[in-house]
Short mmCIF file of C-alpha atoms and ligand atoms in Angstrom, two decimals:
data_model
loop_
_atom_site.label_atom_id
_atom_site.label_comp_id
_atom_site.label_asym_id
_atom_site.label_seq_id
_atom_site.Cartn_x
_atom_site.Cartn_y
_atom_site.Cartn_z
CA MET A 3 -53.95 -24.72 -7.55
CA ASN A 4 -50.19 -25.33 -7.26
CA LYS A 5 -48.44 -22.21 -6.13
CA LYS A 6 -45.22 -21.63 -7.56
CA VAL A 7 -42.97 -18.53 -7.03
CA TYR A 8 -39.97 -17.33 -8.93
CA ILE A 9 -37.95 -14.39 -7.81
CA GLU A 10 -35.33 -12.39 -9.40
CA THR A 11 -32.88 -10.51 -7.26
CA LEU A 12 -31.13 -7.57 -8.42
CA GLY A 13 -28.68 -5.22 -6.37
CA CYS A 14 -26.70 -5.74 -3.22
CA GLN A 15 -26.81 -8.58 -0.51
CA MET A 16 -29.22 -6.56 1.40
CA ASN A 17 -31.56 -7.34 -1.45
CA LYS A 18 -30.53 -11.00 -1.58
CA SER A 19 -31.11 -11.36 2.09
CA ASP A 20 -34.50 -9.75 1.75
CA THR A 21 -35.26 -12.35 -0.81
CA GLU A 22 -34.71 -15.11 1.59
CA ARG A 23 -36.96 -13.50 4.00
CA ILE A 24 -39.76 -13.16 1.23
CA LEU A 25 -39.37 -16.73 0.15
CA GLY A 26 -39.45 -17.80 4.05
CA ILE A 27 -42.83 -16.00 4.40
CA LEU A 28 -44.26 -17.18 1.08
CA GLU A 29 -43.36 -20.85 1.84
CA LEU A 30 -45.89 -20.46 4.90
CA GLU A 31 -48.50 -19.27 2.40
CA GLY A 32 -48.25 -22.26 0.42
CA TYR A 33 -45.74 -21.17 -2.23
CA GLU A 34 -43.03 -23.41 -3.43
CA GLU A 35 -40.05 -21.67 -5.13
CA THR A 36 -39.22 -22.62 -8.76
CA LYS A 37 -35.76 -21.80 -10.48
CA ASP A 38 -37.93 -21.76 -13.74
CA SER A 39 -39.78 -18.60 -14.30
CA LYS A 40 -42.02 -20.17 -17.04
CA ALA A 41 -43.36 -22.55 -14.41
CA ALA A 42 -44.27 -19.89 -11.95
CA ASN A 43 -47.63 -18.22 -11.45
CA LEU A 44 -46.19 -15.68 -8.94
CA LEU A 45 -43.25 -13.63 -10.41
CA ILE A 46 -41.22 -11.29 -8.22
CA ILE A 47 -38.77 -8.68 -9.00
CA ASN A 48 -36.61 -7.53 -6.16
CA THR A 49 -35.16 -4.29 -7.54
CA CYS A 50 -32.22 -2.11 -7.10
CA SER A 51 -32.01 1.49 -7.60
CA ILE A 52 -28.47 2.51 -7.26
CA ARG A 53 -27.88 3.56 -10.83
CA GLY A 54 -29.99 4.15 -13.80
CA ALA A 55 -28.78 0.82 -15.39
CA SER A 56 -30.02 -1.17 -12.55
CA GLU A 57 -33.45 0.60 -12.63
CA ASP A 58 -33.72 -0.38 -16.37
CA LYS A 59 -32.96 -3.81 -15.79
CA ALA A 60 -35.96 -4.31 -13.58
CA TYR A 61 -38.40 -2.73 -16.12
CA SER A 62 -36.81 -4.90 -18.86
CA HIS A 63 -37.61 -8.09 -16.86
CA LEU A 64 -41.12 -6.62 -16.20
CA GLY A 65 -41.68 -6.24 -20.03
CA VAL A 66 -40.93 -9.99 -20.70
CA TRP A 67 -43.09 -10.98 -17.82
CA GLY A 68 -46.08 -8.76 -18.85
CA LYS A 69 -46.04 -10.35 -22.36
CA ARG A 70 -46.04 -13.81 -20.86
CA LYS A 71 -48.98 -13.03 -18.57
CA ARG A 72 -50.94 -11.55 -21.49
CA LYS A 73 -50.24 -14.58 -23.69
CA ASN A 74 -51.06 -17.21 -20.97
CA PRO A 75 -54.27 -16.25 -19.20
CA GLU A 76 -54.93 -19.80 -18.00
CA MET A 77 -51.95 -19.77 -15.72
CA ASN A 78 -53.31 -16.61 -13.81
CA ILE A 79 -49.87 -15.24 -13.51
CA LYS A 80 -49.53 -12.41 -10.85
CA ILE A 81 -46.39 -10.14 -10.98
CA ALA A 82 -45.03 -8.44 -7.92
CA MET A 83 -42.24 -5.60 -7.81
CA CYS A 84 -40.44 -4.89 -4.46
CA GLY A 85 -36.97 -3.53 -3.36
CA CYS A 86 -35.68 -0.38 -3.87
CA VAL A 87 -37.16 0.97 -7.15
CA ALA A 88 -40.59 -0.05 -5.76
CA GLN A 89 -39.88 1.88 -2.57
CA GLN A 90 -38.98 5.07 -4.61
CA THR A 91 -41.47 4.82 -7.37
CA LYS A 92 -44.56 3.67 -5.44
CA GLU A 93 -47.93 3.35 -7.40
CA GLN A 94 -46.46 5.15 -10.40
CA ILE A 95 -45.28 1.67 -11.49
CA PHE A 96 -48.70 0.70 -12.24
CA ARG A 97 -48.75 3.50 -14.92
CA ARG A 98 -45.63 2.44 -16.55
CA ALA A 99 -46.34 -1.31 -16.24
CA PRO A 100 -50.11 -1.94 -15.76
CA TYR A 101 -49.82 -5.63 -15.65
CA VAL A 102 -48.05 -5.53 -12.38
CA ASP A 103 -50.42 -6.82 -9.47
CA LEU A 104 -48.24 -6.06 -6.42
CA ILE A 105 -45.99 -3.42 -5.40
CA PHE A 106 -44.22 -3.65 -1.78
CA GLY A 107 -41.60 -1.45 -0.35
CA THR A 108 -38.40 -2.48 1.49
CA HIS A 109 -40.34 -1.87 4.97
CA ASN A 110 -43.19 -4.03 4.03
CA ILE A 111 -41.90 -7.56 3.80
CA ASP A 112 -43.84 -8.46 6.94
CA GLU A 113 -47.09 -7.64 5.42
CA LEU A 114 -46.94 -10.17 2.62
CA PRO A 115 -49.23 -12.69 3.90
CA LYS A 116 -52.05 -10.15 3.93
CA LEU A 117 -51.08 -8.49 0.64
CA ILE A 118 -50.70 -11.64 -1.35
CA LYS A 119 -54.03 -12.91 -0.17
CA LYS A 120 -55.56 -9.71 -1.78
CA VAL A 121 -53.74 -10.25 -4.86
CA GLU A 122 -54.78 -13.99 -4.98
CA GLU A 123 -58.29 -12.33 -5.04
CA ASP A 124 -57.49 -10.38 -8.20
CA GLU A 125 -57.00 -7.02 -6.12
CA LYS A 126 -54.13 -4.67 -7.36
CA VAL A 127 -52.16 -3.69 -4.19
CA CYS A 128 -49.42 -1.19 -3.36
CA SER A 129 -48.02 -0.99 -0.06
CA ILE A 130 -45.10 1.33 0.72
CA HIS A 131 -44.75 3.02 4.16
CA LYS A 132 -44.73 6.80 3.59
CA THR A 133 -43.68 7.64 7.13
CA GLN A 134 -40.49 6.99 8.74
CA TYR A 135 -40.96 3.51 10.04
CA LYS A 136 -39.08 1.92 12.89
CA ASP A 137 -39.49 -1.80 12.78
CA GLU A 138 -40.38 -3.83 15.67
CA ASN A 139 -37.22 -5.78 15.64
CA GLY A 140 -39.33 -8.88 15.38
CA GLY A 141 -37.69 -12.26 14.56
CA PHE A 142 -37.24 -12.70 10.84
CA MET A 143 -38.65 -15.76 8.99
CA ILE A 144 -35.97 -16.48 6.64
CA LYS A 145 -35.66 -19.29 3.95
CA ARG A 146 -31.91 -19.13 3.20
CA LYS A 147 -30.42 -20.65 0.21
CA GLU A 148 -28.62 -23.84 0.77
CA GLY A 149 -24.73 -23.54 0.87
CA ILE A 150 -21.83 -22.79 3.19
CA SER A 151 -22.24 -19.25 3.99
CA ALA A 152 -25.58 -17.42 5.51
CA TRP A 153 -26.31 -13.71 5.35
CA LEU A 154 -27.48 -12.37 8.55
CA PRO A 155 -28.91 -8.67 8.51
CA ILE A 156 -28.16 -6.79 11.67
CA ILE A 157 -28.89 -3.11 10.60
CA GLU A 158 -31.18 -1.75 8.08
CA GLY A 159 -31.08 1.58 6.33
CA CYS A 160 -28.60 4.27 6.34
CA ASP A 161 -28.14 7.77 7.94
CA TYR A 162 -25.37 9.29 5.87
CA PHE A 163 -27.16 10.73 3.02
CA CYS A 164 -24.22 11.08 0.69
CA THR A 165 -25.17 13.32 -1.97
CA TYR A 166 -25.22 10.85 -4.79
CA CYS A 167 -27.00 7.89 -3.12
CA VAL A 168 -30.53 6.83 -3.13
CA VAL A 169 -30.10 4.26 -0.23
CA PRO A 170 -31.42 6.32 2.39
CA HIS A 171 -34.40 7.18 0.45
CA THR A 172 -35.05 3.41 -0.46
CA ARG A 173 -34.05 1.89 2.86
CA GLY A 174 -34.94 4.68 5.37
CA ARG A 175 -32.91 5.69 8.36
CA GLN A 176 -30.65 3.40 10.19
CA ARG A 177 -32.29 0.58 12.40
CA SER A 178 -30.21 -1.90 14.31
CA ARG A 179 -31.62 -5.01 15.35
CA LEU A 180 -31.30 -6.09 19.01
CA PRO A 181 -28.12 -7.90 20.07
CA GLN A 182 -29.82 -10.89 21.49
CA GLU A 183 -32.06 -11.52 18.53
CA ILE A 184 -29.07 -11.59 16.35
CA ILE A 185 -27.00 -13.90 18.46
CA ASN A 186 -30.02 -16.30 18.68
CA GLU A 187 -30.45 -16.22 14.94
CA ALA A 188 -26.75 -16.87 14.49
CA ARG A 189 -27.04 -20.11 16.88
CA GLU A 190 -29.96 -21.23 14.56
CA ILE A 191 -28.15 -20.56 11.32
CA ALA A 192 -25.19 -22.68 12.93
CA LYS A 193 -27.69 -25.49 13.81
CA GLU A 194 -29.03 -25.53 10.38
CA GLY A 195 -25.51 -26.37 9.12
CA PHE A 196 -24.06 -23.21 7.69
CA LYS A 197 -20.27 -22.79 8.40
CA GLU A 198 -19.82 -19.09 7.74
CA ILE A 199 -21.97 -16.34 8.76
CA ILE A 200 -21.77 -12.88 6.92
CA LEU A 201 -23.12 -9.96 9.08
CA LEU A 202 -24.87 -7.40 6.81
CA GLY A 203 -25.61 -3.78 6.68
CA GLN A 204 -25.07 -0.83 4.39
CA THR A 205 -22.99 0.62 7.21
CA VAL A 206 -22.53 -2.33 9.08
CA ASP A 207 -19.83 -0.97 11.46
CA SER A 208 -22.34 1.71 12.49
CA TYR A 209 -24.23 -1.20 14.23
CA GLY A 210 -25.92 -0.10 17.53
CA LYS A 211 -25.35 3.74 17.36
CA ASP A 212 -29.03 4.14 17.22
CA LEU A 213 -29.84 1.71 20.25
CA ASP A 214 -29.77 2.72 24.01
CA ASP A 215 -27.81 -0.12 24.85
CA GLU A 216 -23.92 0.91 24.98
CA THR A 217 -22.85 -2.72 24.86
CA ALA A 218 -24.54 -3.26 21.61
CA THR A 219 -21.47 -2.73 19.02
CA LEU A 220 -20.21 -4.79 16.10
CA SER A 221 -17.17 -6.04 18.44
CA TYR A 222 -19.65 -7.34 20.81
CA LEU A 223 -21.54 -9.25 18.24
CA LEU A 224 -18.41 -10.82 16.68
CA LYS A 225 -17.13 -11.83 20.08
CA GLU A 226 -20.46 -13.46 20.90
CA ILE A 227 -20.89 -15.19 17.43
CA ASN A 228 -17.07 -16.21 17.67
CA LYS A 229 -18.14 -18.49 20.54
CA ILE A 230 -20.60 -20.63 18.44
CA ASP A 231 -18.84 -23.98 18.08
CA GLU A 232 -20.43 -25.02 14.66
CA VAL A 233 -19.33 -21.52 13.12
CA ILE A 234 -16.04 -21.66 11.60
CA ARG A 235 -15.83 -18.29 9.80
CA ILE A 236 -17.46 -14.86 10.37
CA ARG A 237 -17.45 -11.85 8.03
CA PHE A 238 -19.11 -8.41 7.90
CA LEU A 239 -19.73 -6.04 5.28
CA THR A 240 -20.16 -3.18 4.09
CA SER A 241 -18.14 -0.84 6.41
CA HIS A 242 -18.16 2.83 6.53
CA PRO A 243 -14.74 4.56 6.72
CA ALA A 244 -15.98 7.14 9.36
CA ASP A 245 -17.39 4.38 11.65
CA MET A 246 -14.47 2.00 11.79
CA ASP A 247 -12.27 2.24 14.95
CA GLU A 248 -9.19 0.83 16.58
CA GLU A 249 -11.47 -1.22 18.85
CA LEU A 250 -13.22 -2.89 16.05
CA ILE A 251 -9.96 -3.49 14.22
CA LYS A 252 -8.25 -4.92 17.32
CA THR A 253 -11.44 -7.35 17.79
CA VAL A 254 -11.11 -8.51 14.12
CA ALA A 255 -7.43 -9.20 14.67
CA GLY A 256 -8.14 -10.97 17.98
CA LEU A 257 -10.89 -13.34 17.01
CA ASP A 258 -9.80 -16.70 15.25
CA LYS A 259 -12.83 -17.11 13.23
CA VAL A 260 -13.44 -13.49 12.11
CA CYS A 261 -11.70 -12.96 8.63
CA GLU A 262 -9.20 -10.45 8.09
CA TYR A 263 -11.22 -8.84 5.47
CA PHE A 264 -12.44 -5.19 5.21
CA HIS A 265 -14.88 -3.94 2.47
CA ILE A 266 -14.56 -0.13 2.89
CA PRO A 267 -15.84 1.98 0.10
CA MET A 268 -13.76 5.12 -0.29
CA GLN A 269 -15.54 6.52 -3.43
CA SER A 270 -13.04 9.06 -4.43
CA GLY A 271 -9.37 9.74 -3.69
CA SER A 272 -9.86 13.70 -3.87
CA ASP A 273 -10.70 15.50 -0.90
CA ALA A 274 -12.50 18.16 -2.83
CA ILE A 275 -14.87 15.51 -4.20
CA LEU A 276 -15.27 13.53 -0.97
CA GLU A 277 -16.53 16.81 0.53
CA LYS A 278 -19.05 17.34 -2.14
CA MET A 279 -20.04 13.84 -1.87
CA ARG A 280 -20.57 14.25 1.81
CA ARG A 281 -18.29 11.59 2.81
CA PRO A 282 -16.88 12.68 6.30
CA TYR A 283 -13.44 11.67 5.89
CA THR A 284 -10.11 12.96 3.96
CA ARG A 285 -7.77 10.85 1.81
CA ALA A 286 -5.06 11.04 4.65
CA GLU A 287 -7.63 9.70 7.10
CA PHE A 288 -8.66 6.91 5.03
CA LEU A 289 -4.94 6.07 4.48
CA ASP A 290 -4.43 6.26 8.24
CA LEU A 291 -7.30 3.80 8.62
CA VAL A 292 -5.78 1.43 6.05
CA ASN A 293 -2.38 1.61 7.67
CA MET A 294 -3.90 0.91 11.13
CA ILE A 295 -5.76 -2.11 9.73
CA LYS A 296 -2.47 -3.27 8.07
CA LYS A 297 -0.40 -2.92 11.24
CA TYR A 298 -2.69 -5.27 13.20
CA MET A 299 -3.21 -7.66 10.27
CA PRO A 300 -0.45 -7.68 7.58
CA GLU A 301 -2.30 -10.36 5.53
CA VAL A 302 -5.63 -8.39 5.51
CA GLY A 303 -7.89 -8.23 2.36
CA ILE A 304 -9.09 -4.69 1.75
CA THR A 305 -11.68 -3.98 -0.95
CA SER A 306 -13.45 -0.63 -1.88
CA ASP A 307 -15.84 1.00 -4.19
CA PHE A 308 -15.03 4.11 -6.32
CA ILE A 309 -17.22 6.42 -8.45
CA ALA A 310 -15.85 7.91 -11.84
CA GLY A 311 -17.11 11.23 -12.94
CA PHE A 312 -18.96 12.79 -10.11
CA PRO A 313 -20.31 16.09 -11.05
CA GLY A 314 -17.53 18.75 -10.93
CA GLU A 315 -14.81 15.91 -10.92
CA THR A 316 -11.47 17.45 -12.58
CA GLU A 317 -8.82 15.38 -14.26
CA GLU A 318 -6.74 16.06 -11.06
CA ASP A 319 -9.56 14.75 -8.78
CA PHE A 320 -9.84 11.68 -10.91
CA ASN A 321 -6.09 11.18 -11.08
CA ASP A 322 -6.28 11.30 -6.99
CA THR A 323 -8.51 8.44 -7.31
CA LEU A 324 -6.13 6.48 -9.47
CA SER A 325 -3.21 7.27 -7.32
CA ILE A 326 -4.91 6.26 -3.99
CA ILE A 327 -5.41 2.87 -5.72
CA ASP A 328 -1.79 2.57 -6.33
CA GLU A 329 -0.85 3.69 -2.88
CA VAL A 330 -3.17 1.23 -1.03
CA VAL A 331 -3.07 -1.53 -3.61
CA PHE A 332 -6.65 -2.96 -2.68
CA ASP A 333 -7.49 -6.61 -3.13
CA TYR A 334 -10.53 -5.70 -5.28
CA CYS A 335 -12.62 -2.47 -6.03
CA ASN A 336 -16.07 -1.85 -7.67
CA GLY A 337 -15.91 0.94 -9.99
CA ALA A 338 -18.88 2.52 -11.31
CA ALA A 339 -19.49 5.70 -13.54
CA TYR A 340 -21.53 8.45 -11.49
CA SER A 341 -25.36 8.14 -12.46
CA PRO A 342 -27.77 10.86 -11.32
CA ARG A 343 -30.53 9.55 -9.11
CA ARG A 344 -33.82 10.73 -8.17
CA GLN A 345 -34.32 12.60 -4.71
CA THR A 346 -30.39 12.99 -4.34
CA PRO A 347 -28.87 16.45 -4.27
CA ALA A 348 -25.98 15.91 -6.71
CA ALA A 349 -28.52 14.86 -9.47
CA VAL A 350 -29.54 18.42 -10.06
CA TRP A 351 -26.31 20.01 -9.83
CA LYS A 352 -25.37 22.04 -13.08
CA ASN A 353 -21.62 20.57 -13.35
CA GLN A 354 -22.56 17.14 -14.55
CA LEU A 355 -19.77 15.49 -16.79
CA PRO A 356 -20.82 14.22 -20.42
CA THR A 357 -21.64 10.55 -20.47
CA GLU A 358 -18.87 9.81 -22.84
CA GLU A 359 -16.40 11.43 -20.27
CA LYS A 360 -17.75 9.46 -17.54
CA LYS A 361 -17.47 6.16 -19.60
CA GLN A 362 -13.82 6.82 -20.55
CA ARG A 363 -12.99 7.53 -16.89
CA LEU A 364 -14.63 4.45 -15.73
CA TYR A 365 -12.50 2.46 -18.31
CA ILE A 366 -9.34 4.08 -16.93
CA LEU A 367 -10.59 3.34 -13.51
CA ASN A 368 -11.30 -0.42 -14.17
CA ASP A 369 -7.89 -0.87 -15.49
CA LYS A 370 -6.28 0.54 -12.59
CA ILE A 371 -8.23 -1.72 -10.39
CA LYS A 372 -7.24 -4.78 -12.49
CA GLU A 373 -3.53 -3.69 -11.97
CA ALA A 374 -4.12 -3.66 -8.04
CA ILE A 375 -5.84 -7.07 -8.04
CA GLN A 376 -3.06 -8.58 -10.02
CA ILE A 377 -0.39 -7.10 -7.76
CA THR A 378 -2.19 -8.51 -4.69
CA ASN A 379 -2.95 -11.73 -6.20
CA ASP A 380 0.71 -12.14 -7.15
CA ARG A 381 1.74 -11.56 -3.68
CA CYS A 382 -0.14 -14.84 -2.64
CA VAL A 383 1.71 -17.05 -4.99
CA GLY A 384 4.07 -19.52 -3.01
CA LYS A 385 2.13 -18.94 0.31
CA THR A 386 0.16 -21.42 2.05
CA MET A 387 -3.22 -20.14 2.90
CA GLU A 388 -6.33 -21.40 4.82
CA ILE A 389 -9.35 -21.63 2.65
CA LEU A 390 -13.10 -22.41 3.38
CA VAL A 391 -14.19 -24.99 0.77
CA ASP A 392 -17.48 -23.71 -0.58
CA GLY A 393 -18.31 -25.85 -3.63
CA VAL A 394 -17.55 -27.06 -7.09
CA ASN A 395 -16.05 -25.20 -9.80
CA GLU A 396 -17.93 -25.91 -12.97
CA LYS A 397 -15.40 -24.41 -15.39
CA GLY A 398 -11.79 -25.66 -15.92
CA GLU A 399 -9.88 -28.56 -14.86
CA LEU A 400 -9.37 -27.67 -11.10
CA ASN A 401 -12.72 -29.00 -9.79
CA MET A 402 -13.17 -27.26 -6.45
CA ASN A 403 -13.56 -23.56 -5.22
CA GLY A 404 -12.56 -21.99 -1.89
CA ARG A 405 -11.94 -18.65 -0.30
CA THR A 406 -9.07 -17.24 1.63
CA ARG A 407 -9.71 -15.43 4.79
CA SER A 408 -8.96 -12.32 2.66
CA ASN A 409 -11.88 -13.32 0.56
CA LYS A 410 -9.81 -14.28 -2.60
CA ILE A 411 -11.26 -17.13 -4.62
CA VAL A 412 -9.04 -20.29 -4.97
CA HIS A 413 -9.33 -23.04 -7.46
CA PHE A 414 -7.84 -26.47 -6.72
CA ILE A 415 -8.17 -30.14 -7.16
CA GLY A 416 -9.74 -31.99 -4.24
CA ASP A 417 -12.87 -34.01 -3.22
CA LYS A 418 -16.23 -32.87 -2.90
CA SER A 419 -16.21 -34.28 0.80
CA LEU A 420 -14.19 -31.24 1.54
CA ILE A 421 -17.10 -28.69 1.08
CA GLY A 422 -17.70 -26.78 4.19
CA THR A 423 -14.35 -27.56 5.78
CA LEU A 424 -11.28 -25.37 6.39
CA ILE A 425 -8.04 -26.72 4.48
CA ASN A 426 -4.54 -25.39 3.71
CA VAL A 427 -3.52 -24.77 0.13
CA LYS A 428 -0.39 -23.78 -1.44
CA ILE A 429 -0.92 -20.93 -4.04
CA THR A 430 0.72 -21.98 -7.29
CA GLU A 431 -0.44 -19.27 -9.77
CA ALA A 432 -2.30 -16.00 -9.77
CA ALA A 433 -4.81 -15.48 -12.50
CA PRO A 434 -6.48 -12.02 -12.96
CA TRP A 435 -9.71 -12.91 -11.02
CA CYS A 436 -8.79 -15.97 -9.09
CA LEU A 437 -5.98 -17.98 -7.47
CA LYS A 438 -4.93 -21.52 -8.28
CA GLY A 439 -3.52 -23.80 -5.49
CA GLU A 440 -2.75 -27.28 -4.28
CA ILE A 441 -3.80 -29.08 -1.12
CA VAL A 442 -0.89 -29.40 1.17
N1 SAH B 524 -22.99 1.86 2.05
C1 SAH B 524 -21.88 1.53 1.11
C2 SAH B 524 -22.21 1.75 -0.09
C3 SAH B 524 -23.52 1.30 -0.76
S1 SAH B 524 -24.01 1.62 -2.38
C4 SAH B 524 -20.93 2.88 1.45
O1 SAH B 524 -21.27 3.74 2.10
O2 SAH B 524 -19.98 2.74 0.97
C5 SAH B 524 -22.86 0.71 -3.40
C6 SAH B 524 -21.91 1.56 -4.16
O3 SAH B 524 -22.61 1.93 -5.15
C7 SAH B 524 -21.34 2.64 -3.55
O4 SAH B 524 -20.03 2.36 -2.69
C8 SAH B 524 -20.97 3.62 -4.61
O5 SAH B 524 -19.59 3.37 -5.03
C9 SAH B 524 -22.04 2.98 -5.74
N2 SAH B 524 -22.91 4.12 -6.02
C10 SAH B 524 -23.88 4.68 -5.19
N3 SAH B 524 -24.65 5.56 -5.83
C11 SAH B 524 -24.25 5.78 -6.90
C12 SAH B 524 -24.44 6.62 -7.98
N4 SAH B 524 -25.31 7.51 -7.87
N5 SAH B 524 -23.72 6.32 -9.22
C13 SAH B 524 -22.81 5.48 -9.33
N6 SAH B 524 -22.43 4.71 -8.26
C14 SAH B 524 -23.10 4.75 -7.13
FE1 SF4 B 525 -25.39 5.56 0.29
FE2 SF4 B 525 -23.58 6.93 1.60
FE3 SF4 B 525 -25.47 5.39 2.95
FE4 SF4 B 525 -23.34 4.27 1.78
S1 SF4 B 525 -23.17 5.65 3.55
S2 SF4 B 525 -25.38 3.55 1.65
S3 SF4 B 525 -23.00 5.43 -0.15
S4 SF4 B 525 -25.83 7.07 1.60
FE1 F3S B 526 -29.43 -1.36 -4.70
FE2 F3S B 526 -31.06 -1.02 -2.73
FE3 F3S B 526 -29.00 -2.32 -2.57
S1 F3S B 526 -30.59 0.66 -4.12
S2 F3S B 526 -27.60 -1.60 -3.79
S3 F3S B 526 -30.73 -2.98 -3.80
S4 F3S B 526 -29.83 -1.05 -0.92
#
């Protein structure tokens, strides 16, 4: 039988990176990836649990696939669910979606060869580690998607337990991979032809704090990867404000290949809300951090995440969020309405805001974010900026795409042979979501 797998990935880069691991393992088991879900006999949904809406999306995919399975028995379709919803909901998923064949958690990817064999023999399987699980730091078998940039996970899980967030429940405690293993993998990625390496973690700047080795820091990894000839750019995300220090900022400023770009979610501009969120910094401390970054790197790109309508958030608290966006002028932010999540303390507090109010605040937040993006984009006009050309622009007359070191997208006219190279462009126009430029 022809084994074809289709995988749908929801959620953050961690999940996207896990999908590459899953495909790498399944390839060894004889599965070929297809981009056409209708052609697949193994359908996998890699789920995200961060908000109610992301969880709902997973079940709506499953519903469609369940029908297809029932209508096409000759295809012997198998359906699998993994990722953060799977980790949280476990075998209860079988009750809600009885056509699912396999459920595996975020710590169980390495067991796939064994699990998939059982599924092929028509067994229903659920594998979720119930205990705190420390992984073996074994080498990962990753089938990276083709392109210019490669994700390299360096730390999994999270130890912060913010009062609204499911991640520590779905990903477990913080576990850093060993530095040598990461550096070896970076070398292999470079040999495969990737030009940019993006180091990944939920709190990527906490890297190494759970290891005995004091030299294992994000700064050390950046310095080592910066030495690899074939790599021309390096990024890292997501940073936690409380783990970011001057040493790391100086390292980023001092290394030629490491982009001046920081994604540091702030979540709220109000000290009262930050405390209730269990975020261990104040508005003033966050501002100090931003100012320190800007002192070393005036052309830096800084992006963030904010939540609107956290339980107990007053108008004044919310205005503090709007005003910090004015003050910092972020290059981009993700805005989200607070969504109560299972297993998290804030979900059961009595002072929840009405859905309508949260929606209204999100609307205002998103407008404020748009303003900031426009201001920072306008500032680029007339400047000559280095971009990494990363592909073809399917829409519009400017046929090529690239990214500035500060992570802004630039469209320009150029030749496909430029893909994977660094070029200079002069920015001619700032549209709301991108920049337009000309090669100089
Ligand atoms: N590790 C990162 C964030 C990971 S989750 C950090 O600590 O900053 C990505 C984003 O989802 C968060 O920054 C937050 O803004 C949002 N988020 C998390 N839980 C949420 C919830 N319950 N409701 C709404 N947004 C949420
Ligand atoms: Fe979630 Fe907080 Fe951990 Fe980020 S730091 S993943 S928001 S618990
Ligand atoms: Fe979602 Fe899990 Fe990432 S909850 S945001 S996929 S870590």
